[in-house]
mmCIF file of C-alpha atoms in Angstrom:
data_model
loop_
_atom_site.group_PDB
_atom_site.id
_atom_site.type_symbol
_atom_site.label_atom_id
_atom_site.label_comp_id
_atom_site.label_asym_id
_atom_site.label_seq_id
_atom_site.Cartn_x
_atom_site.Cartn_y
_atom_site.Cartn_z
ATOM 1 C CA MET F 1 67.630 -6.036 151.683
ATOM 2 C CA ARG F 2 65.982 -4.359 148.701
ATOM 3 C CA LYS F 3 62.615 -4.365 150.510
ATOM 4 C CA MET F 4 64.238 -2.687 153.527
ATOM 5 C CA MET F 5 65.718 0.027 151.285
ATOM 6 C CA LEU F 6 62.367 0.610 149.625
ATOM 7 C CA SER F 7 60.650 0.836 153.015
ATOM 8 C CA ALA F 8 63.231 3.352 154.243
ATOM 9 C CA ALA F 9 62.820 5.431 151.110
ATOM 10 C CA LEU F 10 59.047 5.368 151.479
ATOM 11 C CA LEU F 11 59.283 6.545 155.087
ATOM 12 C CA PHE F 12 61.689 9.298 154.056
ATOM 13 C CA PHE F 13 59.436 10.692 151.361
ATOM 14 C CA THR F 14 56.396 10.397 153.597
ATOM 15 C CA ALA F 15 58.136 12.444 156.285
ATOM 16 C CA ALA F 16 59.413 14.930 153.708
ATOM 17 C CA GLY F 17 55.899 15.663 152.568
ATOM 18 C CA PHE F 18 54.432 15.835 156.062
ATOM 19 C CA ALA F 19 54.170 18.936 158.212
ATOM 20 C CA GLN F 20 52.148 19.021 161.397
ATOM 21 C CA GLN F 21 49.147 21.314 161.411
ATOM 22 C CA LEU F 22 49.971 24.653 163.021
ATOM 23 C CA GLU F 23 47.423 27.047 164.476
ATOM 24 C CA PRO F 24 47.700 30.847 164.973
ATOM 25 C CA VAL F 25 48.639 31.906 168.507
ATOM 26 C CA LYS F 26 48.516 35.524 169.713
ATOM 27 C CA ILE F 27 51.742 36.307 171.543
ATOM 28 C CA ASP F 28 50.182 39.668 172.384
ATOM 29 C CA SER F 29 47.979 42.248 170.674
ATOM 30 C CA LEU F 30 50.761 43.047 168.192
ATOM 31 C CA VAL F 31 52.402 39.726 167.247
ATOM 32 C CA THR F 32 50.985 36.387 166.087
ATOM 33 C CA VAL F 33 52.675 33.116 165.094
ATOM 34 C CA SER F 34 51.453 29.602 164.312
ATOM 35 C CA LEU F 35 52.311 26.690 166.622
ATOM 36 C CA PRO F 36 51.138 23.113 167.202
ATOM 37 C CA ALA F 37 47.913 23.041 169.225
ATOM 38 C CA SER F 38 49.661 21.316 172.137
ATOM 39 C CA TYR F 39 52.076 24.171 172.878
ATOM 40 C CA ASN F 40 53.204 25.101 176.392
ATOM 41 C CA LYS F 41 53.365 28.626 177.802
ATOM 42 C CA VAL F 42 55.514 29.844 180.688
ATOM 43 C CA ASP F 43 54.806 33.388 181.836
ATOM 44 C CA THR F 44 57.214 35.205 184.159
ATOM 45 C CA LEU F 45 57.524 38.820 185.199
ATOM 46 C CA ASP F 46 59.474 39.918 182.126
ATOM 47 C CA GLN F 47 59.303 36.978 179.707
ATOM 48 C CA GLN F 48 56.732 34.850 177.965
ATOM 49 C CA VAL F 49 57.981 31.568 176.517
ATOM 50 C CA TYR F 50 55.909 29.458 174.123
ATOM 51 C CA SER F 51 57.269 26.022 173.194
ATOM 52 C CA ALA F 52 55.991 23.030 171.248
ATOM 53 C CA ASN F 53 57.232 19.750 169.822
ATOM 54 C CA SER F 54 56.219 18.774 166.328
ATOM 55 C CA ASP F 55 56.900 15.483 164.596
ATOM 56 C CA LEU F 56 59.943 17.026 162.922
ATOM 57 C CA GLY F 57 61.285 19.824 165.094
ATOM 58 C CA TYR F 58 60.985 21.923 168.221
ATOM 59 C CA MET F 59 59.567 25.459 168.226
ATOM 60 C CA VAL F 60 60.197 28.204 170.769
ATOM 61 C CA VAL F 61 58.892 31.766 170.824
ATOM 62 C CA VAL F 62 60.127 34.204 173.457
ATOM 63 C CA LYS F 63 58.733 37.650 174.176
ATOM 64 C CA ALA F 64 61.240 39.506 176.342
ATOM 65 C CA THR F 65 60.570 42.837 178.040
ATOM 66 C CA GLU F 66 63.253 42.808 180.720
ATOM 67 C CA ASP F 67 65.502 45.206 178.792
ATOM 68 C CA ASN F 68 62.884 47.971 178.746
ATOM 69 C CA ASN F 69 63.530 48.629 175.079
ATOM 70 C CA LYS F 70 63.810 52.280 174.142
ATOM 71 C CA PRO F 71 63.388 53.924 170.735
ATOM 72 C CA LEU F 72 66.659 53.655 168.854
ATOM 73 C CA GLU F 73 67.962 56.699 167.014
ATOM 74 C CA LYS F 74 69.012 55.175 163.676
ATOM 75 C CA GLU F 75 68.960 51.979 161.651
ATOM 76 C CA ASN F 76 72.617 51.395 162.464
ATOM 77 C CA ASP F 77 71.687 51.295 166.147
ATOM 78 C CA LEU F 78 69.123 48.596 165.379
ATOM 79 C CA ASN F 79 71.744 46.643 163.426
ATOM 80 C CA LYS F 80 74.061 46.711 166.442
ATOM 81 C CA VAL F 81 71.302 45.416 168.726
ATOM 82 C CA MET F 82 70.523 42.582 166.294
ATOM 83 C CA ASP F 83 74.199 41.641 165.903
ATOM 84 C CA ASN F 84 74.508 41.526 169.677
ATOM 85 C CA TYR F 85 71.530 39.162 169.874
ATOM 86 C CA VAL F 86 73.143 36.851 167.293
ATOM 87 C CA ASP F 87 76.417 36.795 169.250
ATOM 88 C CA ASN F 88 74.620 36.076 172.515
ATOM 89 C CA PHE F 89 72.793 33.074 171.045
ATOM 90 C CA LYS F 90 75.979 31.780 169.441
ATOM 91 C CA HIS F 91 77.864 31.859 172.738
ATOM 92 C CA GLN F 92 75.223 29.748 174.465
ATOM 93 C CA TYR F 93 76.126 26.579 172.544
ATOM 94 C CA LYS F 94 79.180 24.412 172.096
ATOM 95 C CA ASP F 95 81.169 24.862 168.862
ATOM 96 C CA ALA F 96 78.385 27.063 167.488
ATOM 97 C CA SER F 97 78.546 28.997 164.232
ATOM 98 C CA ALA F 98 76.001 31.475 162.902
ATOM 99 C CA GLN F 99 75.257 30.770 159.234
ATOM 100 C CA ASN F 100 73.382 32.689 156.552
ATOM 101 C CA VAL F 101 73.003 35.739 158.809
ATOM 102 C CA ARG F 102 70.796 38.178 156.937
ATOM 103 C CA ASP F 103 68.368 41.056 157.230
ATOM 104 C CA THR F 104 64.733 40.283 156.573
ATOM 105 C CA THR F 105 61.356 41.885 157.218
ATOM 106 C CA VAL F 106 58.249 41.007 159.184
ATOM 107 C CA GLY F 107 55.513 43.256 157.857
ATOM 108 C CA PRO F 108 56.905 46.807 157.963
ATOM 109 C CA LEU F 109 59.572 45.903 160.532
ATOM 110 C CA LYS F 110 63.190 44.986 160.018
ATOM 111 C CA ALA F 111 64.276 41.644 161.489
ATOM 112 C CA LYS F 112 67.339 39.414 161.562
ATOM 113 C CA ALA F 113 67.360 35.772 160.439
ATOM 114 C CA PHE F 114 70.109 33.173 160.751
ATOM 115 C CA THR F 115 70.811 29.493 161.294
ATOM 116 C CA LEU F 116 72.815 28.343 164.290
ATOM 117 C CA GLU F 117 74.800 25.124 163.875
ATOM 118 C CA TYR F 118 76.199 23.545 167.024
ATOM 119 C CA ARG F 119 77.015 20.236 168.692
ATOM 120 C CA ALA F 120 74.786 18.730 171.370
ATOM 121 C CA ASP F 121 76.117 16.940 174.456
ATOM 122 C CA ASP F 122 76.140 13.665 172.501
ATOM 123 C CA SER F 123 78.272 15.383 169.795
ATOM 124 C CA SER F 124 75.439 15.226 167.245
ATOM 125 C CA VAL F 125 75.072 18.219 164.927
ATOM 126 C CA GLN F 126 72.004 20.339 165.619
ATOM 127 C CA PHE F 127 70.435 23.325 163.861
ATOM 128 C CA LYS F 128 68.336 26.202 165.146
ATOM 129 C CA ASN F 129 66.714 28.640 162.735
ATOM 130 C CA PHE F 130 66.079 32.068 164.250
ATOM 131 C CA VAL F 131 64.113 35.180 163.410
ATOM 132 C CA LEU F 132 64.814 38.081 165.784
ATOM 133 C CA LEU F 133 62.529 41.085 166.076
ATOM 134 C CA TYR F 134 63.135 44.255 168.115
ATOM 135 C CA THR F 135 60.464 46.823 169.002
ATOM 136 C CA THR F 136 60.270 49.526 171.653
ATOM 137 C CA GLY F 137 57.739 47.417 173.559
ATOM 138 C CA ALA F 138 59.553 44.079 173.525
ATOM 139 C CA SER F 139 61.990 41.817 171.718
ATOM 140 C CA TYR F 140 60.671 38.647 170.078
ATOM 141 C CA PHE F 141 62.762 35.553 169.337
ATOM 142 C CA PHE F 142 61.377 32.836 167.055
ATOM 143 C CA GLN F 143 63.259 29.537 166.939
ATOM 144 C CA TYR F 144 62.860 26.258 165.074
ATOM 145 C CA ALA F 145 65.296 23.520 166.155
ATOM 146 C CA TYR F 146 66.033 20.126 164.633
ATOM 147 C CA PRO F 147 68.862 17.549 164.366
ATOM 148 C CA SER F 148 70.966 17.545 161.205
ATOM 149 C CA MET F 149 69.590 14.124 160.192
ATOM 150 C CA ARG F 150 66.220 15.799 159.554
ATOM 151 C CA SER F 151 67.600 18.645 157.447
ATOM 152 C CA ASP F 152 66.078 17.207 154.281
ATOM 153 C CA VAL F 153 62.562 16.813 155.701
ATOM 154 C CA VAL F 154 61.849 19.886 157.844
ATOM 155 C CA GLY F 155 61.622 22.387 154.975
ATOM 156 C CA ASN F 156 57.834 22.647 154.684
ATOM 157 C CA GLU F 157 57.182 22.903 158.407
ATOM 158 C CA LEU F 158 60.046 25.346 158.954
ATOM 159 C CA LYS F 159 58.751 27.569 156.167
ATOM 160 C CA THR F 160 55.187 27.394 157.520
ATOM 161 C CA PHE F 161 56.346 28.361 161.010
ATOM 162 C CA LEU F 162 58.545 31.288 159.982
ATOM 163 C CA SER F 163 56.156 32.656 157.382
ATOM 164 C CA SER F 164 53.337 32.635 159.958
ATOM 165 C CA ILE F 165 54.971 35.431 161.978
ATOM 166 C CA LYS F 166 52.648 38.427 161.665
ATOM 167 C CA VAL F 167 52.713 41.882 163.230
ATOM 168 C CA SER F 168 49.938 44.406 163.719
ATOM 169 C CA PRO F 169 49.627 47.277 161.223
ATOM 170 C CA GLN F 170 49.867 49.514 164.290
ATOM 171 C CA LEU F 171 53.608 48.849 164.305
ATOM 172 C CA SER F 172 55.899 50.898 162.069
ATOM 173 C CA ARG F 173 59.553 51.729 161.583
ATOM 174 C CA THR F 174 59.440 54.283 164.400
ATOM 175 C CA ASP F 175 58.694 51.440 166.818
ATOM 176 C CA GLN F 176 62.256 50.311 166.085
ATOM 177 C CA TYR F 177 64.265 53.450 165.251
ATOM 178 C CA LEU F 178 63.348 57.098 164.799
ATOM 179 C CA SER F 179 65.486 58.573 162.044
ATOM 180 C CA ASN F 180 65.811 57.541 158.403
ATOM 181 C CA ASP F 181 69.250 59.151 158.309
ATOM 182 C CA LYS F 182 71.823 56.397 157.852
ATOM 183 C CA GLY F 183 74.799 58.719 158.174
ATOM 184 C CA MET F 184 76.402 60.253 161.218
ATOM 185 C CA SER F 185 74.560 62.551 163.579
ATOM 186 C CA PRO F 186 75.169 66.331 163.199
ATOM 187 C CA VAL F 187 77.139 66.424 166.450
ATOM 188 C CA VAL F 188 79.499 63.683 165.289
ATOM 189 C CA LYS F 189 79.866 65.263 161.853
ATOM 190 C CA THR F 190 80.691 68.653 163.393
ATOM 191 C CA GLY F 191 83.253 67.053 165.662
ATOM 192 C CA LEU F 192 84.924 65.217 162.813
ATOM 193 C CA ILE F 193 84.962 68.287 160.568
ATOM 194 C CA ALA F 194 86.380 70.460 163.345
ATOM 195 C CA GLY F 195 88.937 67.816 164.224
ATOM 196 C CA GLY F 196 89.877 67.413 160.580
ATOM 197 C CA SER F 197 90.324 71.167 160.169
ATOM 198 C CA LEU F 198 92.564 71.342 163.227
ATOM 199 C CA LEU F 199 94.609 68.447 161.879
ATOM 200 C CA VAL F 200 95.095 70.216 158.543
ATOM 201 C CA VAL F 201 96.172 73.419 160.318
ATOM 202 C CA ALA F 202 98.613 71.499 162.486
ATOM 203 C CA LEU F 203 100.134 69.755 159.465
ATOM 204 C CA VAL F 204 100.547 73.081 157.659
ATOM 205 C CA VAL F 205 102.261 74.620 160.695
ATOM 206 C CA VAL F 206 104.634 71.661 160.987
ATOM 207 C CA TRP F 207 105.418 71.818 157.258
ATOM 208 C CA MET F 208 106.081 75.565 157.402
ATOM 209 C CA ASN F 209 108.389 75.200 160.415
ATOM 210 C CA LYS F 210 110.350 72.445 158.693
ATOM 211 C CA ARG F 211 110.583 74.572 155.540
ATOM 212 C CA LYS F 212 111.917 77.546 157.521
ATOM 213 C CA GLN F 213 114.488 75.341 159.210
ATOM 214 C CA ALA F 214 115.574 73.949 155.859
ATOM 215 C CA ILE F 215 115.962 77.457 154.382
ATOM 216 C CA ALA F 216 117.923 78.655 157.429
#
């Protein structure tokens, strides 16, 4: 029994220290990521999907152009797009919850990272780690999936995969959104100020009428 426990422990620590060799793959002229050499690529009219099994997890990279991404006006617009992506992924899986949702960066670009926990058809708990990247040319989705039983051993490979995401120096903030202004647009501000002024005038008129009625 003791020998079996020692053997199991040895296998565990061996797996924990092992990460399959990943090699750089050009998704296009602007984005690169590292994958196992035996990756598969499926190319359709508006999507490119790269996928690969490692000894510990499953990696998927999607370049999507079907939405014909347009320049967004402000950072808040980008945040809304990213939040919508997170919700869409969450709704694709049974009993899914998005954990540790956070802003991150890939080079000069803003990205969204999170971990999706869900239950597979056999009721086992599964995890998918995502990094989402939006540009005017395309959206990129990077995913590393693994069963919960491997949570303690995938760390090195997961980190290697996610940290390998690189973007061209040709890309900048304006490839995501145009204005640094985080407030409201001038049109909205003018509307709110005008509406607020009208509200104040209306309240004053009502107060004056009530006052006259009280005096009478």
